[in-house]
mmCIF file of C-alpha atoms in Angstrom:
data_model
loop_
_atom_site.group_PDB
_atom_site.id
_atom_site.type_symbol
_atom_site.label_atom_id
_atom_site.label_comp_id
_atom_site.label_asym_id
_atom_site.label_seq_id
_atom_site.Cartn_x
_atom_site.Cartn_y
_atom_site.Cartn_z
ATOM 1 C CA MET A 405 57.153 -79.344 -20.538
ATOM 2 C CA LEU A 406 53.903 -79.506 -22.485
ATOM 3 C CA ASN A 407 54.175 -80.938 -26.008
ATOM 4 C CA THR A 408 51.630 -78.832 -27.896
ATOM 5 C CA ASN A 409 52.038 -80.828 -31.113
ATOM 6 C CA LEU A 410 51.089 -84.014 -29.301
ATOM 7 C CA GLU A 411 48.112 -82.339 -27.634
ATOM 8 C CA ASN A 412 46.926 -81.032 -31.010
ATOM 9 C CA GLU A 413 47.160 -84.532 -32.490
ATOM 10 C CA VAL A 414 45.261 -86.093 -29.583
ATOM 11 C CA VAL A 415 42.331 -83.669 -29.872
ATOM 12 C CA HIS A 416 42.286 -83.920 -33.676
ATOM 13 C CA THR A 417 42.212 -87.730 -33.433
ATOM 14 C CA ILE A 418 39.442 -87.759 -30.810
ATOM 15 C CA VAL A 419 37.225 -85.517 -32.957
ATOM 16 C CA ALA A 420 37.918 -87.555 -36.108
ATOM 17 C CA GLU A 421 37.140 -90.847 -34.339
ATOM 18 C CA VAL A 422 33.853 -89.588 -32.912
ATOM 19 C CA LEU A 423 32.817 -88.183 -36.293
ATOM 20 C CA ASN A 424 33.865 -91.448 -37.928
ATOM 21 C CA LYS A 425 36.175 -89.619 -40.319
ATOM 22 C CA SER A 426 39.841 -89.717 -41.207
ATOM 23 C CA VAL A 427 42.046 -87.160 -39.459
ATOM 24 C CA ASP A 428 42.949 -85.922 -42.946
ATOM 25 C CA ASP A 429 39.266 -85.138 -43.598
ATOM 26 C CA ILE A 430 38.993 -82.830 -40.574
ATOM 27 C CA ASP A 431 40.190 -79.254 -41.024
ATOM 28 C CA LEU A 432 41.524 -77.668 -37.849
ATOM 29 C CA ASN A 433 40.005 -74.296 -38.736
ATOM 30 C CA THR A 434 36.475 -75.420 -39.600
ATOM 31 C CA LYS A 435 33.780 -75.091 -36.939
ATOM 32 C CA ILE A 436 33.047 -78.542 -35.553
ATOM 33 C CA ILE A 437 29.311 -77.957 -36.066
ATOM 34 C CA ASN A 438 29.942 -77.832 -39.827
ATOM 35 C CA TYR A 439 30.651 -81.569 -39.749
ATOM 36 C CA GLY A 440 27.038 -82.317 -38.766
ATOM 37 C CA ILE A 441 27.869 -83.147 -35.154
ATOM 38 C CA ASP A 442 24.974 -84.045 -32.874
ATOM 39 C CA SER A 443 24.578 -83.651 -29.108
ATOM 40 C CA ILE A 444 25.598 -87.260 -28.385
ATOM 41 C CA GLN A 445 28.823 -86.789 -30.336
ATOM 42 C CA VAL A 446 29.518 -83.532 -28.480
ATOM 43 C CA LEU A 447 29.161 -85.365 -25.167
ATOM 44 C CA ASP A 448 31.371 -88.189 -26.447
ATOM 45 C CA ILE A 449 34.169 -85.795 -27.480
ATOM 46 C CA ILE A 450 34.015 -83.896 -24.192
ATOM 47 C CA GLY A 451 33.967 -87.171 -22.236
ATOM 48 C CA ARG A 452 37.010 -88.512 -24.072
ATOM 49 C CA ILE A 453 38.894 -85.253 -23.508
ATOM 50 C CA ARG A 454 37.974 -85.315 -19.800
ATOM 51 C CA ARG A 455 39.212 -88.891 -19.434
ATOM 52 C CA TYR A 456 42.398 -88.466 -21.472
ATOM 53 C CA TYR A 457 43.506 -85.275 -19.733
ATOM 54 C CA GLU A 458 41.850 -86.034 -16.363
ATOM 55 C CA LEU A 459 39.890 -82.765 -16.548
ATOM 56 C CA ASN A 460 36.723 -83.566 -14.626
ATOM 57 C CA ASP A 461 35.324 -80.032 -14.828
ATOM 58 C CA PHE A 462 36.128 -79.454 -18.511
ATOM 59 C CA ARG A 463 33.265 -77.597 -20.239
ATOM 60 C CA VAL A 464 33.172 -75.893 -23.631
ATOM 61 C CA ASP A 465 30.686 -74.804 -26.260
ATOM 62 C CA LEU A 466 32.188 -77.406 -28.556
ATOM 63 C CA ALA A 467 29.778 -77.067 -31.455
ATOM 64 C CA ASN A 468 30.743 -73.423 -31.981
ATOM 65 C CA MET A 469 34.502 -74.019 -31.861
ATOM 66 C CA THR A 470 37.115 -75.120 -34.349
ATOM 67 C CA ILE A 471 39.519 -77.891 -33.429
ATOM 68 C CA ALA A 472 42.289 -75.287 -33.342
ATOM 69 C CA GLU A 473 40.290 -73.282 -30.762
ATOM 70 C CA LEU A 474 39.612 -76.429 -28.761
ATOM 71 C CA ASP A 475 43.330 -77.289 -28.828
ATOM 72 C CA GLU A 476 44.190 -73.811 -27.593
ATOM 73 C CA LYS A 477 41.685 -74.020 -24.727
ATOM 74 C CA ILE A 478 43.021 -77.409 -23.591
ATOM 75 C CA ILE A 479 46.653 -76.278 -23.817
ATOM 76 C CA ASN A 480 45.823 -73.179 -21.770
ATOM 77 C CA ILE A 481 44.177 -75.318 -19.072
ATOM 78 C CA LEU A 482 47.056 -77.794 -19.002
ATOM 79 C CA SER A 483 49.583 -74.961 -18.750
ATOM 80 C CA LEU A 484 48.111 -73.632 -15.498
#
């Protein structure tokens, strides 16, 4: 069974690490672009998610998503 709380924490931690911020400083409902993310950081986040979840074809418009939306997308993919 999929542990959605764990998946949410993993994604939240990946985004915080790439942005060089504390997890507590990242709001799950704020668009990721609002944190001043650049294209290299977007690629880094997507790459880490691909490696962690072994999702080689994972693609998203990350800059226009919130972490909560990103979590939901990953959970939906993993639930298939």
